[in-house]
Amino acid sequence: MFKGVHDQDGNHYSAGQVREVPWVAIPPVVAAIRVLERIAPDGLLFDSAVHAISRGRISTGRVVGFEAMRNRIEDFIEWASGLALDLDHPHEVIPDDPFGALGVARFRRSLAWHIARRPGGLVALAIQYGHMRTAMSAGYAARGRSGIHELLDIETARATADTLTTLHDDLAAGTGISGPAARRAIHAAAQAPTFAGSIRTHRQARDILGNPALTVYDNPHSFLMCVYNRDRALCHRLDIADAPSLDRCRPSCANIAHTDRHADKLVQRIQTLEKQAASEAHLPTGSPNAPGASGT
């Protein structure tokens, strides 16, 4: 549902309007929306009358403004750090920022950083906003000096640079690499020093993202690296995409490369599974070796 809907006379339509494209969200987002619906039952989820905590200034708008959002972000940081201390998790405390308050703009950049560095993160963002990232309207992408579209391009390019720099350093230290795409990965890593630390503008980001020789994606969850070539990709059957579907990696794909780092993590994962399999606590109910089971 679109909640911020107005009728032809400009009046707020509290019932909302059904979206043409369903908004698909992960469970934590669904839970958050359910809480917001209980806090703001009239349908306007970010009603300033409900969310804006007065700090010497009265909000005149209907929707939460930037100052209120900034205050809420700072309050959340304080609450999260306090909860970490209460739970005896001091390593999860959010440290003070040497550059001052986080603010809305910097929070958006932090969000873009985390999205761009998760496998399938850009796809997840497209789902959350209800449209394909490549089809974003010019108006949305151009809001402010640095819209979310440009931020994502910059952070995605930086993530690519980080991946190639790490691979370059590992290879220089003697790390081994194998797989059908190993040679292409080595050639890509050789270019890492030319752009490391130099990605500051959207144009620089687009130059890197548009270079097919640099399309290297680390996929730690599948213990591999994807040196993407869409003509060879097995993660796409009938559709042609400009980026891999890292949640659908196939072991026989010609775009795969493995480093010693991936092999070590795979061994650790195998050892963890072996320990779980050997533990009686993880045996399925009814197993002959399960506690309390009687043999025949």
Coordinates of C-alpha atoms in Angstrom, one line a residue, residues 24-257:
V24 CA 8.3 -7.4 -0.9
A25 CA 10.3 -7.1 2.4
I26 CA 12.4 -9.3 4.6
P27 CA 10.9 -10.3 8.0
P28 CA 12.6 -7.6 10.1
V29 CA 11.2 -4.9 7.8
V30 CA 7.7 -6.5 8.1
A31 CA 8.0 -6.5 11.9
A32 CA 9.1 -2.8 11.9
I33 CA 6.2 -1.8 9.7
R34 CA 3.7 -3.6 11.9
V35 CA 5.1 -1.7 14.9
L36 CA 4.8 1.6 13.0
E37 CA 1.2 0.8 12.1
R38 CA 0.4 0.4 15.8
I39 CA 2.2 3.6 16.7
A40 CA 0.6 5.6 13.9
P41 CA -2.8 3.9 13.4
D42 CA -4.2 6.6 11.0
G43 CA -2.1 5.2 8.2
L44 CA 0.7 7.9 8.0
L45 CA 3.6 5.8 9.3
F46 CA 5.9 8.7 9.8
D47 CA 3.5 11.2 11.2
S48 CA 5.4 14.1 12.9
A49 CA 2.7 14.3 15.6
V50 CA 3.6 10.8 16.7
H51 CA 7.4 10.6 16.0
A52 CA 8.8 14.0 16.4
I53 CA 10.2 14.6 19.9
S54 CA 10.2 18.3 20.6
R55 CA 13.6 19.7 21.5
G56 CA 12.8 23.4 21.7
R57 CA 11.2 23.6 18.2
I58 CA 7.6 22.7 17.2
S59 CA 7.3 20.8 13.9
T60 CA 4.8 22.4 11.4
G61 CA 4.8 19.6 8.8
R62 CA 2.7 16.5 8.8
V63 CA 5.6 14.1 8.0
V64 CA 8.7 13.8 10.2
G65 CA 11.4 16.3 9.1
F66 CA 15.1 16.0 8.9
E67 CA 15.8 17.4 12.3
A68 CA 13.5 14.9 13.9
M69 CA 15.0 12.0 11.9
R70 CA 18.5 13.2 12.9
N71 CA 17.4 13.2 16.6
R72 CA 15.9 9.7 16.2
I73 CA 19.1 8.4 14.7
E74 CA 21.2 9.7 17.5
D75 CA 18.7 8.4 20.1
F76 CA 18.9 5.0 18.5
I77 CA 22.7 4.9 18.6
E78 CA 22.5 5.8 22.3
W79 CA 19.9 3.1 23.0
A80 CA 21.8 0.4 21.0
S81 CA 25.0 1.1 22.8
G82 CA 23.3 1.1 26.2
L83 CA 21.6 -2.2 25.4
A84 CA 25.0 -3.7 24.3
L85 CA 26.5 -2.7 27.7
D86 CA 23.5 -4.1 29.6
L87 CA 23.9 -7.5 27.8
D88 CA 27.7 -7.4 28.5
H89 CA 28.6 -7.1 24.8
P90 CA 31.0 -4.1 24.9
H91 CA 32.3 -5.0 21.4
E92 CA 28.9 -4.1 20.0
V93 CA 28.9 -0.6 21.4
I94 CA 28.7 2.1 18.6
P95 CA 31.7 4.3 19.1
D96 CA 31.5 8.1 19.1
D97 CA 32.0 9.6 15.6
P98 CA 35.0 11.9 15.5
F99 CA 33.2 14.0 12.9
G100 CA 30.2 14.7 15.1
A101 CA 26.5 13.7 14.8
L102 CA 25.7 11.1 12.2
G103 CA 22.9 12.9 10.5
V104 CA 20.5 11.8 7.7
A105 CA 22.9 12.2 4.8
R106 CA 25.7 10.3 6.4
F107 CA 23.2 7.6 7.6
R108 CA 22.1 7.2 4.0
R109 CA 25.8 6.8 2.8
S110 CA 26.3 4.2 5.6
L111 CA 23.2 2.3 4.4
A112 CA 24.5 2.4 0.8
W113 CA 27.9 1.1 2.0
H114 CA 26.3 -2.0 3.7
I115 CA 23.9 -2.7 0.8
A116 CA 26.6 -2.6 -1.9
R117 CA 28.9 -5.0 0.1
R118 CA 26.4 -7.7 0.6
P119 CA 25.9 -10.5 -2.0
G120 CA 22.7 -9.6 -3.9
G121 CA 22.5 -6.3 -2.0
L122 CA 21.5 -4.2 -5.0
V123 CA 18.8 -6.7 -5.9
A124 CA 17.5 -6.4 -2.4
L125 CA 17.4 -2.7 -2.6
A126 CA 15.5 -2.8 -5.9
I127 CA 12.9 -5.1 -4.2
Q128 CA 12.5 -2.8 -1.2
Y129 CA 11.9 0.2 -3.4
G130 CA 9.5 -1.7 -5.7
H131 CA 11.3 -1.1 -9.0
M132 CA 14.4 -2.1 -10.8
R133 CA 17.5 0.0 -9.9
T134 CA 18.3 0.6 -13.6
A135 CA 14.8 2.0 -14.1
M136 CA 14.9 4.5 -11.3
S137 CA 13.2 7.8 -12.3
A138 CA 15.5 10.7 -13.0
G139 CA 13.8 12.7 -10.3
Y140 CA 14.4 10.2 -7.5
A141 CA 18.0 9.5 -8.5
A142 CA 18.9 13.2 -8.7
R143 CA 17.6 14.3 -5.3
G144 CA 20.2 16.4 -3.6
R145 CA 23.8 16.7 -4.7
S146 CA 24.3 13.0 -4.2
G147 CA 21.2 10.8 -4.7
I148 CA 21.0 7.2 -3.5
H149 CA 21.5 6.1 -7.1
E150 CA 24.9 7.8 -7.3
L151 CA 25.8 6.7 -3.8
L152 CA 25.2 3.1 -4.7
D153 CA 27.3 3.3 -7.8
I154 CA 30.2 4.9 -5.8
E155 CA 29.9 2.3 -3.0
T156 CA 29.6 -0.6 -5.5
A157 CA 32.7 0.6 -7.3
R158 CA 34.5 0.9 -4.0
A159 CA 33.4 -2.6 -3.0
T160 CA 34.8 -3.8 -6.4
A161 CA 38.1 -2.0 -5.7
D162 CA 38.3 -3.5 -2.2
T163 CA 37.8 -7.0 -3.6
L164 CA 40.5 -6.6 -6.2
T165 CA 42.9 -4.9 -3.8
T166 CA 42.5 -7.8 -1.3
L167 CA 43.0 -10.3 -4.1
H168 CA 46.0 -8.4 -5.3
D169 CA 47.6 -8.4 -1.8
D170 CA 46.8 -12.0 -1.3
L171 CA 48.4 -13.1 -4.6
A172 CA 51.5 -11.0 -3.8
A173 CA 51.8 -12.8 -0.4
G174 CA 51.7 -16.2 -2.2
T175 CA 48.0 -17.1 -1.9
G176 CA 47.0 -19.7 -4.4
I177 CA 44.0 -19.4 -6.7
S178 CA 42.3 -22.0 -8.9
G179 CA 39.2 -22.5 -10.9
P180 CA 38.1 -21.8 -14.5
A181 CA 38.1 -18.0 -14.0
A182 CA 41.4 -17.9 -12.1
R183 CA 43.4 -16.3 -14.9
R184 CA 40.8 -13.6 -15.5
A185 CA 40.8 -12.9 -11.7
I186 CA 44.6 -12.5 -11.7
H187 CA 44.4 -10.0 -14.6
A188 CA 41.7 -8.0 -12.9
A189 CA 43.7 -7.9 -9.6
A190 CA 46.7 -6.6 -11.4
Q191 CA 44.8 -3.4 -12.1
A192 CA 43.8 -2.8 -8.5
P193 CA 46.7 -0.4 -7.7
T194 CA 45.6 2.0 -10.5
F195 CA 42.4 3.0 -8.8
A196 CA 42.8 2.1 -5.2
G197 CA 41.6 5.0 -3.0
S198 CA 40.7 7.2 -6.0
I199 CA 37.0 6.6 -6.3
R200 CA 35.4 9.8 -5.2
T201 CA 33.0 10.8 -8.0
H202 CA 30.1 9.2 -9.8
R203 CA 32.0 9.4 -13.1
Q204 CA 34.9 7.5 -11.7
A205 CA 32.5 4.9 -10.3
R206 CA 30.8 4.4 -13.7
D207 CA 34.2 3.9 -15.4
I208 CA 35.0 1.1 -13.1
L209 CA 31.5 -0.5 -13.2
G210 CA 31.5 -0.3 -16.9
N211 CA 34.8 -2.1 -17.4
P212 CA 34.0 -5.8 -18.1
A213 CA 37.5 -6.8 -17.1
L214 CA 36.9 -5.7 -13.5
T215 CA 33.6 -7.5 -12.8
V216 CA 34.9 -9.5 -9.8
Y217 CA 32.5 -10.3 -6.9
D218 CA 33.5 -12.0 -3.7
N219 CA 30.9 -14.5 -2.5
P220 CA 32.1 -15.6 1.0
H221 CA 28.8 -17.4 1.6
S222 CA 29.4 -19.8 -1.3
F223 CA 33.2 -19.9 -0.6
L224 CA 34.1 -18.6 -4.1
M225 CA 34.8 -15.6 -6.3
C226 CA 32.7 -14.7 -9.3
V227 CA 34.6 -13.2 -12.3
Y228 CA 31.4 -12.3 -14.1
N229 CA 30.9 -12.8 -17.8
R230 CA 27.2 -12.9 -18.6
D231 CA 27.8 -15.1 -21.7
R232 CA 29.2 -17.8 -19.5
A233 CA 27.1 -17.3 -16.4
L234 CA 24.9 -20.3 -15.2
C235 CA 23.0 -18.2 -12.7
H236 CA 21.0 -16.7 -15.5
R237 CA 19.1 -18.9 -17.9
L238 CA 16.8 -17.0 -20.1
D239 CA 17.4 -13.6 -18.7
I240 CA 20.5 -11.5 -19.4
A241 CA 21.8 -9.5 -16.5
D242 CA 24.6 -7.0 -16.0
A243 CA 25.5 -8.5 -12.6
P244 CA 25.5 -12.1 -11.2
S245 CA 22.9 -13.6 -9.0
L246 CA 25.3 -14.6 -6.2
D247 CA 22.6 -16.5 -4.4
R248 CA 22.4 -18.9 -7.4
C249 CA 26.1 -19.8 -7.9
R250 CA 26.6 -23.1 -9.7
P251 CA 29.8 -25.2 -9.0
S252 CA 30.2 -25.9 -12.7
C253 CA 30.1 -22.3 -13.8
A254 CA 33.0 -21.0 -15.9
N255 CA 33.0 -17.7 -13.9
I256 CA 34.2 -19.3 -10.6
A257 CA 37.5 -18.9 -9.0

